[in-house]
Coordinates of N, CA and C in Angstrom, one line a residue:
X5 N -10.7 -8.4 -25.1 CA -10.2 -9.5 -24.3 C -9.4 -10.4 -25.2
X6 N -8.2 -10.8 -24.8 CA -7.3 -11.6 -25.6 C -7.3 -13.1 -25.2
X7 N -7.8 -14.0 -26.0 CA -7.9 -15.4 -25.7 C -6.7 -16.2 -26.3
X8 N -5.9 -15.5 -27.0 CA -4.7 -16.2 -27.6 C -3.6 -15.1 -27.8
X9 N -2.3 -15.6 -27.9 CA -1.2 -14.7 -28.1 C -1.4 -14.0 -29.5
X10 N -2.0 -14.7 -30.4 CA -2.2 -14.1 -31.8 C -3.0 -12.9 -31.7
X11 N -4.1 -12.9 -30.9 CA -5.0 -11.7 -30.8 C -4.3 -10.6 -30.0
X12 N -3.5 -11.0 -29.0 CA -2.8 -10.1 -28.2 C -1.7 -9.3 -29.0
X13 N -1.0 -10.1 -29.8 CA 0.0 -9.6 -30.7 C -0.5 -8.6 -31.8
X14 N -1.7 -9.0 -32.3 CA -2.3 -8.2 -33.4 C -2.7 -6.9 -32.9
X15 N -3.2 -6.8 -31.6 CA -3.6 -5.5 -31.0 C -2.3 -4.7 -30.6
X16 N -1.3 -5.4 -30.1 CA -0.1 -4.7 -29.6 C 0.6 -4.0 -30.8
X17 N 0.7 -4.7 -32.0 CA 1.5 -4.2 -33.1 C 0.9 -2.9 -33.6
X18 N -0.4 -2.6 -33.3 CA -0.9 -1.3 -33.8 C -0.2 -0.1 -33.1
X19 N 0.2 -0.3 -31.8 CA 0.8 0.7 -31.1 C 2.3 0.4 -30.7
X20 N 2.9 -0.6 -31.4 CA 4.2 -1.1 -31.0 C 5.2 0.1 -30.9
X21 N 5.2 1.0 -31.9 CA 6.1 2.1 -31.9 C 6.1 3.0 -30.6
X22 N 4.9 3.1 -30.0 CA 4.8 3.8 -28.7 C 5.7 3.2 -27.7
X23 N 5.7 1.9 -27.6 CA 6.5 1.2 -26.6 C 8.0 1.1 -27.0
X24 N 8.2 1.0 -28.3 CA 9.6 1.0 -28.7 C 10.3 2.3 -28.4
X25 N 9.5 3.4 -28.5 CA 10.1 4.7 -28.2 C 10.6 4.8 -26.8
X26 N 10.0 4.1 -25.8 CA 10.5 4.2 -24.5 C 11.9 3.6 -24.4
X27 N 12.1 2.5 -25.1 CA 13.4 1.9 -25.1 C 14.5 2.8 -25.8
X28 N 14.1 3.5 -26.8 CA 15.0 4.4 -27.5 C 15.4 5.6 -26.6
X29 N 14.4 6.1 -25.8 CA 14.6 7.3 -25.0 C 15.1 7.1 -23.6
X30 N 14.9 5.9 -23.0 CA 15.2 5.7 -21.6 C 16.4 4.6 -21.6
X31 N 17.6 5.1 -21.3 CA 18.7 4.3 -21.5 C 18.8 3.0 -20.6
X32 N 18.0 2.9 -19.6 CA 18.0 1.7 -18.7 C 17.0 0.7 -19.1
X33 N 16.1 1.0 -20.0 CA 15.0 0.2 -20.4 C 15.2 -0.7 -21.6
X34 N 15.2 -2.0 -21.5 CA 15.4 -2.9 -22.6 C 14.2 -2.8 -23.6
X35 N 14.4 -3.4 -24.7 CA 13.3 -3.5 -25.7 C 12.2 -4.4 -25.1
X36 N 10.9 -4.0 -25.5 CA 9.8 -4.8 -25.0 C 9.7 -6.2 -25.6
X37 N 9.2 -7.1 -24.8 CA 9.0 -8.5 -25.2 C 7.6 -8.8 -25.2
X38 N 6.8 -8.8 -26.3 CA 5.4 -9.1 -26.3 C 5.0 -10.4 -25.7
X39 N 5.9 -11.5 -25.8 CA 5.5 -12.8 -25.2 C 5.6 -12.7 -23.7
X40 N 6.6 -12.0 -23.2 CA 6.6 -11.8 -21.7 C 5.4 -11.0 -21.3
X41 N 5.0 -10.0 -22.0 CA 3.9 -9.2 -21.7 C 2.6 -10.0 -21.7
X42 N 2.5 -10.9 -22.7 CA 1.3 -11.8 -22.7 C 1.2 -12.7 -21.5
X43 N 2.3 -13.2 -21.0 CA 2.3 -14.0 -19.8 C 1.8 -13.2 -18.6
X44 N 2.3 -12.0 -18.5 CA 1.8 -11.1 -17.4 C 0.3 -10.8 -17.6
X45 N -0.1 -10.5 -18.8 CA -1.5 -10.3 -19.1 C -2.4 -11.5 -18.6
X46 N -2.0 -12.7 -18.9 CA -2.7 -13.9 -18.4 C -2.8 -14.0 -16.9
X47 N -1.7 -13.7 -16.2 CA -1.6 -13.8 -14.8 C -2.6 -12.7 -14.2
X48 N -2.6 -11.5 -14.7 CA -3.4 -10.4 -14.2 C -4.9 -10.7 -14.5
X49 N -5.2 -11.2 -15.7 CA -6.6 -11.5 -16.0 C -7.2 -12.6 -15.1
X50 N -6.3 -13.5 -14.6 CA -6.8 -14.6 -13.8 C -6.3 -14.5 -12.3
X51 N -6.0 -13.2 -11.9 CA -5.5 -13.0 -10.6 C -6.4 -13.6 -9.5
X52 N -5.8 -14.2 -8.5 CA -6.6 -14.8 -7.4 C -7.3 -13.7 -6.6
X53 N -8.6 -14.0 -6.3 CA -9.4 -13.1 -5.5 C -9.9 -11.8 -6.3
X54 N -9.4 -11.7 -7.5 CA -9.8 -10.6 -8.3 C -9.4 -9.2 -7.8
X55 N -8.3 -9.2 -7.1 CA -7.8 -7.9 -6.6 C -6.4 -7.6 -7.0
X56 N -6.1 -6.4 -7.4 CA -4.8 -5.9 -7.8 C -4.4 -4.8 -6.9
X57 N -3.1 -4.5 -6.8 CA -2.6 -3.4 -6.0 C -1.8 -2.4 -6.9
X58 N -2.2 -1.1 -6.8 CA -1.5 -0.1 -7.6 C -1.1 1.1 -6.7
X59 N -0.2 1.9 -7.2 CA 0.2 3.1 -6.4 C 1.6 3.2 -6.1
X60 N 2.0 4.4 -5.6 CA 3.4 4.7 -5.2 C 3.8 3.8 -4.0
X61 N 5.0 3.4 -3.9 CA 5.5 2.6 -2.8 C 6.8 3.2 -2.3
X62 N 7.3 2.7 -1.1 CA 8.5 3.2 -0.5 C 9.5 2.1 -0.4
X63 N 9.6 1.2 -1.3 CA 10.5 0.0 -1.2 C 12.0 0.5 -1.2
X64 N 12.6 0.4 -0.2 CA 14.1 0.7 0.0 C 14.6 1.9 -0.8
X65 N 13.8 2.9 -0.9 CA 14.2 4.1 -1.7 C 14.6 5.2 -0.6
X66 N 15.9 5.5 -0.7 CA 16.5 6.4 0.4 C 15.8 7.7 0.5
X67 N 15.4 8.0 1.8 CA 14.8 9.2 2.1 C 13.3 9.3 2.0
X68 N 12.7 8.3 1.4 CA 11.3 8.3 1.2 C 10.5 7.6 2.4
X69 N 9.5 8.2 2.8 CA 8.7 7.6 3.9 C 7.2 7.6 3.5
X70 N 6.4 6.7 4.2 CA 5.0 6.7 3.8 C 4.3 8.0 3.9
X71 N 4.7 8.9 4.8 CA 4.0 10.2 5.0 C 4.1 11.0 3.7
X72 N 5.1 10.8 2.9 CA 5.2 11.5 1.7 C 4.2 11.2 0.6
X73 N 3.7 10.0 0.7 CA 2.8 9.4 -0.3 C 1.4 9.0 0.3
X74 N 1.2 9.3 1.5 CA -0.1 8.9 2.1 C 0.1 7.5 2.7
X75 N -0.9 6.6 2.4 CA -0.9 5.3 2.9 C -0.1 4.3 2.0
X76 N 1.1 4.8 1.6 CA 1.9 4.0 0.7 C 2.4 2.7 1.4
X77 N 2.6 1.7 0.6 CA 3.2 0.4 1.1 C 4.6 0.6 1.5
X78 N 5.0 0.1 2.7 CA 6.3 0.2 3.2 C 7.1 -1.1 2.8
X79 N 8.4 -1.1 3.1 CA 9.2 -2.3 2.8 C 8.7 -3.5 3.6
X80 N 8.2 -3.2 4.9 CA 7.7 -4.3 5.7 C 6.4 -4.9 5.1
X81 N 5.6 -4.0 4.5 CA 4.4 -4.4 3.9 C 4.7 -5.3 2.7
X82 N 5.7 -4.9 1.9 CA 6.1 -5.7 0.7 C 6.6 -7.1 1.1
X83 N 7.4 -7.1 2.2 CA 7.9 -8.4 2.7 C 6.7 -9.3 3.0
X84 N 5.7 -8.8 3.7 CA 4.5 -9.6 4.1 C 3.7 -10.1 2.9
X85 N 3.8 -9.3 1.8 CA 3.1 -9.8 0.5 C 3.9 -10.7 -0.3
X86 N 5.2 -10.8 0.0 CA 6.1 -11.6 -0.8 C 6.6 -10.9 -2.0
X87 N 6.6 -9.6 -2.0 CA 7.0 -8.8 -3.1 C 8.5 -8.6 -3.1
X88 N 9.0 -8.6 -4.3 CA 10.5 -8.5 -4.5 C 11.0 -7.0 -4.4
X89 N 12.0 -6.8 -3.6 CA 12.6 -5.5 -3.4 C 13.7 -5.2 -4.4
X90 N 14.1 -3.9 -4.4 CA 15.3 -3.6 -5.3 C 16.5 -4.3 -4.8
X91 N 16.7 -4.5 -3.5 CA 17.9 -5.2 -3.0 C 17.9 -6.7 -3.5
X92 N 16.7 -7.3 -3.5 CA 16.6 -8.6 -4.0 C 17.0 -8.7 -5.5
X93 N 16.5 -7.7 -6.3 CA 16.8 -7.6 -7.7 C 18.3 -7.5 -8.0
X94 N 18.9 -6.7 -7.2 CA 20.4 -6.5 -7.4 C 21.1 -7.8 -7.1
X95 N 20.7 -8.5 -6.1 CA 21.4 -9.8 -5.7 C 21.2 -10.8 -6.9
X96 N 20.0 -10.9 -7.4 CA 19.8 -11.8 -8.5 C 20.5 -11.4 -9.8
X97 N 20.5 -10.1 -10.0 CA 21.2 -9.6 -11.2 C 22.7 -9.9 -11.2
X98 N 23.2 -9.9 -10.0 CA 24.7 -10.1 -9.8 C 25.1 -11.5 -10.2
X99 N 24.1 -12.4 -10.1 CA 24.5 -13.8 -10.6 C 23.8 -14.1 -11.9
X100 N 23.3 -13.1 -12.6 CA 22.9 -13.2 -14.0 C 21.5 -13.9 -14.1
X101 N 20.7 -13.9 -13.0 CA 19.4 -14.5 -13.1 C 18.4 -13.5 -13.6
X102 N 17.5 -13.9 -14.5 CA 16.5 -12.9 -15.0 C 15.1 -13.5 -14.8
X103 N 14.3 -12.8 -14.0 CA 12.9 -13.4 -13.7 C 11.9 -12.2 -13.7
X104 N 10.7 -12.5 -14.2 CA 9.6 -11.6 -14.0 C 8.5 -12.3 -13.2
X105 N 8.1 -11.6 -12.2 CA 7.1 -12.2 -11.3 C 5.9 -11.3 -11.1
X106 N 4.7 -11.8 -11.1 CA 3.5 -11.0 -10.7 C 3.0 -11.5 -9.4
X107 N 3.1 -10.7 -8.3 CA 2.7 -11.2 -7.0 C 1.8 -10.2 -6.4
X108 N 0.7 -10.6 -5.8 CA -0.2 -9.7 -5.2 C -0.8 -8.7 -6.1
X109 N -0.8 -8.9 -7.4 CA -1.3 -8.0 -8.4 C -0.3 -7.0 -8.9
X110 N 1.0 -7.0 -8.3 CA 2.0 -6.1 -8.7 C 3.0 -6.8 -9.6
X111 N 3.4 -6.1 -10.7 CA 4.4 -6.7 -11.6 C 5.8 -6.3 -11.0
X112 N 6.6 -7.3 -10.7 CA 7.9 -7.0 -10.2 C 8.9 -7.6 -11.3
X113 N 10.2 -7.2 -11.2 CA 11.1 -7.5 -12.2 C 12.5 -7.6 -11.6
X114 N 13.3 -8.5 -12.2 CA 14.8 -8.5 -11.9 C 15.5 -7.9 -13.1
X115 N 16.7 -7.4 -12.9 CA 17.4 -6.8 -14.0 C 18.2 -7.8 -14.8
X116 N 18.4 -7.5 -16.0 CA 19.1 -8.4 -16.9 C 20.6 -8.1 -16.8
X117 N 21.4 -9.2 -16.9 CA 22.9 -9.0 -17.0 C 23.6 -9.1 -15.7
X118 N 24.9 -9.5 -15.8 CA 25.7 -9.6 -14.6 C 26.2 -8.2 -14.2
X119 N 26.2 -8.0 -12.8 CA 26.6 -6.8 -12.2 C 25.7 -5.6 -12.5
X120 N 24.5 -5.8 -13.0 CA 23.5 -4.7 -13.2 C 23.1 -4.1 -11.8
X121 N 23.0 -2.8 -11.8 CA 22.5 -2.1 -10.6 C 21.2 -1.5 -10.9
X122 N 20.6 -0.9 -9.8 CA 19.3 -0.2 -10.0 C 19.4 0.9 -11.1
X123 N 18.7 0.7 -12.2 CA 18.8 1.6 -13.3 C 20.1 1.7 -14.0
X124 N 21.0 0.8 -13.7 CA 22.3 0.7 -14.4 C 22.2 -0.4 -15.4
X125 N 22.6 -0.1 -16.7 CA 22.5 -1.1 -17.7 C 21.0 -1.2 -18.1
X126 N 20.6 -2.3 -18.6 CA 19.2 -2.5 -19.2 C 18.3 -3.2 -18.2
X127 N 17.2 -2.7 -17.9 CA 16.3 -3.3 -16.9 C 15.3 -4.3 -17.5
X128 N 14.9 -5.2 -16.7 CA 13.9 -6.2 -17.1 C 12.5 -5.6 -17.1
X129 N 12.3 -4.3 -16.8 CA 11.0 -3.7 -16.7 C 10.7 -2.9 -18.0
X130 N 9.5 -2.9 -18.4 CA 9.1 -2.0 -19.5 C 7.6 -1.6 -19.2
X131 N 7.2 -0.4 -19.7 CA 5.9 0.1 -19.6 C 4.9 -0.9 -20.3
X132 N 5.4 -1.6 -21.3 CA 4.5 -2.6 -21.9 C 4.0 -3.6 -20.9
X133 N 4.9 -4.1 -20.0 CA 4.5 -5.1 -19.0 C 3.5 -4.5 -18.1
X134 N 3.7 -3.3 -17.7 CA 2.7 -2.7 -16.7 C 1.3 -2.5 -17.4
X135 N 1.4 -2.1 -18.7 CA 0.1 -1.9 -19.4 C -0.6 -3.3 -19.7
X136 N 0.2 -4.3 -20.0 CA -0.4 -5.6 -20.2 C -1.1 -6.1 -18.9
X137 N -0.4 -5.8 -17.7 CA -1.0 -6.0 -16.4 C -2.3 -5.3 -16.2
X138 N -2.4 -4.0 -16.6 CA -3.6 -3.2 -16.5 C -4.7 -3.8 -17.4
X139 N -4.4 -4.1 -18.6 CA -5.4 -4.7 -19.5 C -5.9 -6.0 -19.0
X140 N -5.0 -6.9 -18.4 CA -5.4 -8.2 -17.9 C -6.4 -8.0 -16.7
X141 N -6.0 -7.0 -15.8 CA -6.9 -6.8 -14.7 C -8.3 -6.3 -15.1
X142 N -8.3 -5.3 -16.1 CA -9.6 -4.8 -16.6 C -10.4 -5.8 -17.3
X143 N -9.7 -6.7 -18.1 CA -10.5 -7.7 -18.8 C -11.0 -8.8 -17.9
X144 N -10.3 -8.9 -16.7 CA -10.8 -9.9 -15.7 C -11.8 -9.3 -14.7
X145 N -12.0 -8.0 -14.9 CA -13.0 -7.3 -13.9 C -12.4 -7.1 -12.5
X146 N -11.1 -7.1 -12.4 CA -10.4 -7.0 -11.1 C -10.7 -5.6 -10.5
X147 N -10.6 -5.6 -9.2 CA -10.6 -4.4 -8.4 C -9.2 -3.9 -8.2
X148 N -8.9 -2.6 -8.4 CA -7.5 -2.1 -8.2 C -7.5 -1.3 -6.9
X149 N -6.8 -1.9 -5.9 CA -6.7 -1.2 -4.6 C -5.5 -0.2 -4.7
X150 N -5.7 1.0 -4.2 CA -4.7 2.0 -4.2 C -3.7 1.9 -3.0
X151 N -2.4 1.7 -3.3 CA -1.5 1.7 -2.2 C -1.1 3.0 -1.7
X152 N -1.5 4.1 -2.4 CA -1.2 5.5 -2.1 C -2.4 6.3 -2.6
X153 N -2.7 7.4 -1.9 CA -3.8 8.2 -2.2 C -3.7 9.0 -3.5
X154 N -4.7 9.5 -4.0 CA -4.7 10.3 -5.3 C -4.3 11.8 -5.0
X155 N -3.1 11.9 -4.5 CA -2.5 13.2 -4.3 C -1.8 13.6 -5.6
X156 N -1.7 14.9 -5.8 CA -1.1 15.4 -7.0 C 0.3 14.8 -7.2
X157 N 1.1 14.8 -6.1 CA 2.5 14.3 -6.2 C 2.5 12.8 -6.7
X158 N 1.4 12.0 -6.4 CA 1.4 10.6 -6.8 C 1.0 10.4 -8.2
X159 N 0.2 11.4 -8.8 CA -0.3 11.2 -10.1 C 0.4 12.0 -11.2
X160 N 1.1 13.1 -10.8 CA 1.7 14.0 -11.8 C 3.1 14.4 -11.4
X161 N 4.0 14.2 -12.4 CA 5.4 14.5 -12.2 C 5.6 16.0 -12.6
X162 N 5.7 16.9 -11.6 CA 5.8 18.3 -11.9 C 7.1 18.7 -12.6
X163 N 8.1 17.9 -12.4 CA 9.4 18.2 -13.1 C 9.3 17.9 -14.6
X164 N 8.8 16.8 -14.9 CA 8.7 16.4 -16.3 C 7.4 16.9 -16.9
X165 N 6.4 17.4 -16.1 CA 5.1 17.8 -16.6 C 4.4 16.7 -17.4
X166 N 4.3 15.6 -16.7 CA 3.6 14.5 -17.3 C 3.1 13.5 -16.2
X167 N 2.4 12.5 -16.6 CA 1.8 11.5 -15.7 C 2.9 10.7 -15.1
X168 N 2.7 10.4 -13.8 CA 3.6 9.3 -13.2 C 3.1 8.0 -13.6
X169 N 3.7 6.9 -13.2 CA 3.3 5.6 -13.6 C 1.9 5.4 -13.0
X170 N 1.7 5.8 -11.7 CA 0.4 5.7 -11.1 C -0.6 6.5 -11.8
X171 N -0.2 7.7 -12.2 CA -1.2 8.6 -13.0 C -1.6 7.9 -14.3
X172 N -0.7 7.2 -15.0 CA -1.1 6.5 -16.2 C -2.2 5.4 -15.9
X173 N -2.0 4.7 -14.7 CA -2.9 3.7 -14.3 C -4.3 4.3 -14.0
X174 N -4.3 5.3 -13.3 CA -5.5 6.0 -12.9 C -6.3 6.5 -14.1
X175 N -5.6 7.1 -15.0 CA -6.2 7.7 -16.2 C -6.8 6.5 -17.1
X176 N -6.1 5.4 -17.2 CA -6.6 4.3 -18.0 C -7.8 3.8 -17.4
X177 N -7.8 3.5 -16.1 CA -9.0 2.9 -15.4 C -10.2 3.8 -15.5
X178 N -10.0 5.1 -15.3 CA -11.1 6.1 -15.3 C -11.7 6.1 -16.7
X179 N -10.9 5.9 -17.7 CA -11.4 6.0 -19.1 C -12.0 4.7 -19.6
X180 N -11.9 3.6 -18.7 CA -12.4 2.3 -19.2 C -13.4 1.7 -18.2
X181 N -14.3 2.5 -17.7 CA -15.4 1.9 -16.9 C -15.2 1.8 -15.4
X182 N -14.1 2.3 -14.9 CA -13.8 2.2 -13.5 C -14.1 3.5 -12.7
X183 N -14.6 3.4 -11.5 CA -14.8 4.5 -10.6 C -14.3 4.3 -9.3
X184 N -14.0 5.3 -8.5 CA -13.5 5.2 -7.2 C -14.5 4.8 -6.1
X185 N -14.1 3.8 -5.3 CA -14.9 3.3 -4.2 C -14.0 3.6 -2.9
X186 N -14.6 4.3 -1.9 CA -13.9 4.7 -0.7 C -14.2 3.8 0.5
X187 N -13.2 3.6 1.4 CA -13.5 2.9 2.7 C -12.6 3.6 3.7
X188 N -12.9 3.4 5.0 CA -12.1 4.0 6.0 C -12.7 5.4 6.4
X189 N -11.9 6.1 7.2 CA -12.3 7.4 7.8 C -12.0 8.5 6.7
X190 N -13.1 9.1 6.2 CA -12.9 10.1 5.2 C -12.2 11.4 5.6
X191 N -12.0 11.6 6.9 CA -11.4 12.9 7.3 C -9.9 12.7 7.6
X192 N -9.4 11.5 7.5 CA -8.0 11.3 7.8 C -7.3 10.6 6.6
X193 N -6.4 11.4 6.0 CA -5.8 10.9 4.8 C -5.1 9.5 5.0
X194 N -4.5 9.3 6.2 CA -3.8 8.1 6.4 C -4.7 6.9 6.5
X195 N -6.0 7.2 6.9 CA -6.9 6.1 7.1 C -8.0 6.0 6.0
X196 N -7.9 6.7 5.0 CA -8.8 6.6 3.9 C -8.2 5.8 2.8
X197 N -8.9 4.7 2.5 CA -8.4 3.8 1.4 C -9.4 3.7 0.3
X198 N -8.8 3.6 -0.9 CA -9.7 3.7 -2.1 C -9.4 2.5 -3.1
X199 N -10.3 2.2 -3.9 CA -10.2 1.2 -4.9 C -10.8 1.7 -6.2
X200 N -10.3 1.3 -7.3 CA -10.9 1.5 -8.6 C -11.7 0.3 -8.8
X201 N -13.1 0.4 -9.0 CA -14.0 -0.7 -9.2 C -14.7 -0.5 -10.5
X202 N -14.8 -1.6 -11.3 CA -15.5 -1.5 -12.6 C -17.0 -1.3 -12.4
X203 N -17.6 -0.3 -13.0 CA -19.0 -0.1 -13.0 C -19.6 -0.3 -14.4
X204 N -18.7 -0.5 -15.4 CA -19.2 -0.7 -16.7 C -18.3 -1.8 -17.3
X205 N -18.8 -3.1 -17.1 CA -18.0 -4.2 -17.5 C -17.7 -4.3 -19.0
X206 N -18.7 -3.9 -19.8 CA -18.4 -3.9 -21.2 C -17.3 -3.0 -21.6
X207 N -17.2 -1.8 -21.0 CA -16.2 -0.9 -21.3 C -14.8 -1.4 -20.8
X208 N -14.8 -2.0 -19.7 CA -13.6 -2.5 -19.1 C -13.1 -3.7 -19.9
X209 N -13.9 -4.6 -20.3 CA -13.5 -5.7 -21.1 C -13.2 -5.3 -22.5
X210 N -13.7 -4.2 -23.0 CA -13.4 -3.8 -24.4 C -12.1 -2.9 -24.5
X211 N -11.4 -2.7 -23.4 CA -10.2 -2.0 -23.5 C -9.2 -2.7 -24.4
X212 N -8.4 -1.9 -25.1 CA -7.4 -2.4 -26.0 C -6.1 -1.6 -25.8
X213 N -5.0 -2.1 -26.4 CA -3.7 -1.3 -26.3 C -3.9 0.1 -26.9
X214 N -4.7 0.1 -28.0 CA -4.9 1.4 -28.7 C -5.7 2.4 -27.8
X215 N -6.7 1.9 -27.2 CA -7.6 2.8 -26.3 C -6.8 3.1 -25.0
X216 N -5.9 2.2 -24.5 CA -5.1 2.5 -23.4 C -4.1 3.7 -23.7
X217 N -3.4 3.5 -24.8 CA -2.4 4.5 -25.2 C -3.1 5.9 -25.5
X218 N -4.3 5.9 -26.1 CA -5.0 7.1 -26.4 C -5.4 7.8 -25.2
X219 N -5.9 7.0 -24.2 CA -6.4 7.7 -23.0 C -5.2 8.4 -22.2
X220 N -4.0 7.8 -22.3 CA -2.9 8.3 -21.6 C -2.3 9.5 -22.4
X221 N -2.3 9.4 -23.7 CA -1.8 10.5 -24.5 C -2.7 11.7 -24.5
X222 N -4.0 11.5 -24.1 CA -4.9 12.6 -24.1 C -4.7 13.6 -22.9
X223 N -3.9 13.2 -21.9 CA -3.6 14.0 -20.7 C -2.3 14.8 -21.0
X224 N -2.5 16.0 -21.3 CA -1.3 16.8 -21.6 C -1.0 17.9 -20.6
X225 N -2.0 18.2 -19.7 CA -1.8 19.3 -18.7 C -2.4 18.8 -17.4
X226 N -1.9 19.4 -16.3 CA -2.3 19.0 -15.0 C -3.8 19.2 -14.8
X227 N -4.3 20.3 -15.4 CA -5.7 20.7 -15.2 C -6.7 19.5 -15.6
X228 N -6.2 18.7 -16.6 CA -7.0 17.6 -17.0 C -7.2 16.5 -16.0
X229 N -6.3 16.6 -15.0 CA -6.3 15.5 -13.9 C -7.1 15.9 -12.7
X230 N -7.5 17.2 -12.6 CA -8.1 17.7 -11.3 C -9.2 16.8 -10.8
X231 N -10.0 16.3 -11.6 CA -11.1 15.5 -11.0 C -10.7 14.1 -10.5
X232 N -9.4 13.7 -10.8 CA -8.9 12.5 -10.2 C -8.1 12.7 -9.0
X233 N -7.7 14.0 -8.7 CA -6.9 14.3 -7.6 C -7.8 14.7 -6.4
X234 N -7.4 14.1 -5.2 CA -8.2 14.4 -4.0 C -8.2 15.9 -3.7
X235 N -9.3 16.5 -3.6 CA -9.3 18.0 -3.2 C -8.6 18.3 -1.9
X236 N -7.8 19.3 -1.9 CA -7.2 19.7 -0.7 C -6.0 18.8 -0.2
X237 N -5.6 17.8 -1.0 CA -4.5 16.9 -0.7 C -3.2 17.6 -0.8
X238 N -2.2 17.2 -0.2 CA -0.8 17.7 -0.3 C -0.4 17.7 -1.7
X239 N 0.4 18.7 -2.1 CA 1.0 18.8 -3.5 C 2.3 19.5 -3.4
X240 N 3.1 19.3 -4.5 CA 4.5 20.0 -4.5 C 4.4 21.5 -4.4

């Protein structure tokens, strides 16, 4: 648990090259900003009601529907939560405004620079911010509600042969004292909702940047994810 920026920074610097590599290899991702990450960490650690939201979403992405991802959040759902959409980001980027907001447990971002478009130029998003959000939630004992089910398509990128962003989150939580809690009708994918709930508070609070990165790096093949994927669920 990080009670100061100094302790946060000291832990981050151990794996700083892991995050800098994203910026070197992904042309739309700006360099990570540890101070911004610490602000997100603090928000997540103290999130109201102790609830976060994770998973695949369908925010104004052409051709995508909730049926493709299970009970994924729709654009209307996001509007109800006060979440920022890509269209909002483009509008703010056009006038050169740069903002990072954590709402409803989700880390949202505006893009840097005038006339920036979706993934055009450098983005205000970085995996460091998402990971700081994860660590903050775990250190605060938050419950992580899944916006989309644990289908293979949601956890594993078959084209890249690696974890999706949601897959990274699920692997981290599973490795740090969290287990799945189910609600709803178990026979209907659309009506089955799940949450990651901490059952080992010491392990959750003891998570570090190093242990987070190591848990994600340990997953090299799809077969290592089978126990986190819903049996019989749709897959590519």
